[in-house]
Amino acid sequence: MSDLKQPKREFNPRSHAMIYLMAIVYLVYLIFQMVKGYLEGGPDAPSFPLLIGGVAVLGGGCVLLGVLAWKMSALAAKERDSADMGSVDDGENAGKE
Protein backbone atom coordinates (compact mmCIF):
# COMPACT_ATOMS: atom_id res chain seq x y z
CA MET A 1 0.00 0.00 0.00
CA SER A 2 2.95 2.34 0.43
CA ASP A 3 3.45 2.34 -3.35
CA LEU A 4 0.25 4.34 -3.92
CA LYS A 5 0.83 8.08 -4.22
CA GLN A 6 -1.63 10.90 -4.25
CA PRO A 7 -1.94 12.61 -7.64
CA LYS A 8 -0.02 15.85 -7.73
CA ARG A 9 -2.24 18.89 -8.03
CA GLU A 10 -1.02 21.78 -10.07
CA PHE A 11 -0.79 25.15 -8.36
CA ASN A 12 -2.69 27.75 -10.37
CA PRO A 13 -1.83 31.27 -9.13
CA ARG A 14 -4.48 32.87 -11.34
CA SER A 15 -7.29 30.95 -9.63
CA HIS A 16 -5.88 31.87 -6.23
CA ALA A 17 -5.87 35.54 -7.24
CA MET A 18 -9.51 35.31 -8.32
CA ILE A 19 -10.51 33.75 -5.00
CA TYR A 20 -8.67 36.53 -3.13
CA LEU A 21 -10.50 39.13 -5.22
CA MET A 22 -13.85 37.52 -4.42
CA ALA A 23 -12.96 37.62 -0.72
CA ILE A 24 -12.09 41.33 -1.04
CA VAL A 25 -15.51 42.01 -2.59
CA TYR A 26 -17.16 40.21 0.32
CA LEU A 27 -15.18 42.18 2.91
CA VAL A 28 -16.08 45.45 1.18
CA TYR A 29 -19.73 44.36 1.31
CA LEU A 30 -19.41 43.74 5.06
CA ILE A 31 -17.86 47.18 5.56
CA PHE A 32 -20.69 48.74 3.56
CA GLN A 33 -23.29 46.96 5.68
CA MET A 34 -21.63 48.13 8.92
CA VAL A 35 -21.48 51.74 7.77
CA LYS A 36 -25.05 51.57 6.46
CA GLY A 37 -26.27 50.19 9.82
CA TYR A 38 -24.44 52.94 11.70
CA LEU A 39 -25.85 55.70 9.50
CA GLU A 40 -29.42 54.41 9.72
CA GLY A 41 -29.23 54.06 13.50
CA GLY A 42 -31.63 51.95 15.51
CA PRO A 43 -31.24 49.47 18.36
CA ASP A 44 -29.05 47.06 16.38
CA ALA A 45 -26.73 49.75 15.02
CA PRO A 46 -23.05 49.46 15.94
CA SER A 47 -21.51 52.09 18.19
CA PHE A 48 -18.87 54.42 16.79
CA PRO A 49 -15.89 52.58 18.39
CA LEU A 50 -17.25 49.26 17.11
CA LEU A 51 -17.68 50.77 13.65
CA ILE A 52 -14.10 52.09 13.61
CA GLY A 53 -12.71 48.77 14.87
CA GLY A 54 -14.72 46.75 12.36
CA VAL A 55 -13.73 48.97 9.44
CA ALA A 56 -10.08 48.79 10.54
CA VAL A 57 -10.08 44.98 10.81
CA LEU A 58 -12.07 44.38 7.62
CA GLY A 59 -10.13 47.07 5.75
CA GLY A 60 -6.86 45.50 6.88
CA GLY A 61 -8.09 42.17 5.56
CA CYS A 62 -8.88 43.84 2.23
CA VAL A 63 -5.38 45.28 2.03
CA LEU A 64 -3.76 41.95 2.93
CA LEU A 65 -5.82 40.04 0.39
CA GLY A 66 -5.10 42.73 -2.20
CA VAL A 67 -1.36 42.27 -1.72
CA LEU A 68 -1.72 38.50 -1.96
CA ALA A 69 -3.86 38.79 -5.11
CA TRP A 70 -1.28 41.15 -6.64
CA LYS A 71 1.53 38.68 -5.93
CA MET A 72 -0.45 35.76 -7.33
CA SER A 73 -1.30 37.65 -10.52
CA ALA A 74 2.36 38.65 -10.92
CA LEU A 75 3.36 35.01 -10.42
CA ALA A 76 0.81 33.91 -13.04
CA ALA A 77 2.15 36.49 -15.50
CA LYS A 78 5.72 35.35 -14.85
CA GLU A 79 4.76 31.70 -15.43
CA ARG A 80 2.91 32.63 -18.62
CA ASP A 81 5.92 34.60 -19.89
CA SER A 82 8.30 31.76 -19.10
CA ALA A 83 6.00 29.29 -20.86
CA ASP A 84 5.83 31.60 -23.90
CA MET A 85 9.61 31.96 -23.95
CA GLY A 86 10.01 28.19 -23.74
CA SER A 87 7.71 27.59 -26.68
CA VAL A 88 9.51 30.25 -28.74
CA ASP A 89 12.89 28.71 -27.93
CA ASP A 90 11.63 25.25 -28.92
CA GLY A 91 10.44 26.60 -32.25
CA GLU A 92 13.78 28.27 -32.99
CA ASN A 93 15.77 25.19 -32.05
CA ALA A 94 13.55 22.91 -34.15
CA GLY A 95 14.24 24.95 -37.28
CA LYS A 96 18.02 24.81 -36.83
CA GLU A 97 18.22 21.03 -36.73
XYZ file of C-alpha atoms in Angstrom:
97
model
C 0.000 0.000 0.000
C 2.950 2.336 0.428
C 3.452 2.345 -3.349
C 0.253 4.343 -3.924
C 0.828 8.079 -4.223
C -1.629 10.900 -4.249
C -1.940 12.609 -7.636
C -0.022 15.852 -7.727
C -2.245 18.894 -8.035
C -1.015 21.784 -10.073
C -0.791 25.155 -8.364
C -2.687 27.755 -10.368
C -1.832 31.266 -9.125
C -4.480 32.871 -11.338
C -7.292 30.951 -9.633
C -5.877 31.870 -6.229
C -5.866 35.543 -7.240
C -9.511 35.305 -8.317
C -10.505 33.747 -4.997
C -8.667 36.528 -3.135
C -10.497 39.130 -5.219
C -13.853 37.515 -4.416
C -12.962 37.624 -0.716
C -12.091 41.333 -1.044
C -15.507 42.011 -2.591
C -17.165 40.208 0.324
C -15.177 42.184 2.907
C -16.081 45.455 1.178
C -19.730 44.361 1.311
C -19.414 43.743 5.056
C -17.859 47.181 5.564
C -20.686 48.737 3.560
C -23.287 46.956 5.684
C -21.631 48.129 8.917
C -21.485 51.742 7.771
C -25.055 51.569 6.465
C -26.275 50.187 9.816
C -24.442 52.936 11.696
C -25.849 55.703 9.502
C -29.424 54.405 9.719
C -29.232 54.055 13.495
C -31.628 51.946 15.508
C -31.244 49.471 18.361
C -29.050 47.061 16.375
C -26.731 49.754 15.017
C -23.050 49.459 15.942
C -21.512 52.088 18.189
C -18.869 54.418 16.789
C -15.886 52.583 18.386
C -17.253 49.259 17.107
C -17.677 50.769 13.647
C -14.095 52.093 13.606
C -12.710 48.768 14.869
C -14.723 46.755 12.359
C -13.732 48.973 9.444
C -10.080 48.788 10.544
C -10.081 44.981 10.805
C -12.067 44.380 7.619
C -10.127 47.066 5.747
C -6.855 45.504 6.880
C -8.088 42.174 5.560
C -8.882 43.836 2.226
C -5.379 45.276 2.028
C -3.762 41.954 2.934
C -5.821 40.044 0.391
C -5.103 42.729 -2.201
C -1.361 42.272 -1.718
C -1.724 38.497 -1.961
C -3.856 38.787 -5.110
C -1.279 41.147 -6.641
C 1.535 38.684 -5.925
C -0.447 35.764 -7.330
C -1.302 37.646 -10.519
C 2.356 38.647 -10.919
C 3.360 35.008 -10.424
C 0.812 33.913 -13.041
C 2.151 36.490 -15.500
C 5.720 35.347 -14.847
C 4.763 31.699 -15.435
C 2.912 32.635 -18.620
C 5.918 34.597 -19.892
C 8.304 31.756 -19.097
C 5.997 29.293 -20.862
C 5.834 31.597 -23.900
C 9.611 31.962 -23.948
C 10.014 28.193 -23.738
C 7.706 27.588 -26.684
C 9.511 30.253 -28.744
C 12.891 28.711 -27.926
C 11.635 25.252 -28.917
C 10.442 26.596 -32.246
C 13.781 28.267 -32.993
C 15.768 25.186 -32.047
C 13.553 22.911 -34.147
C 14.237 24.946 -37.276
C 18.024 24.813 -36.825
C 18.221 21.025 -36.729
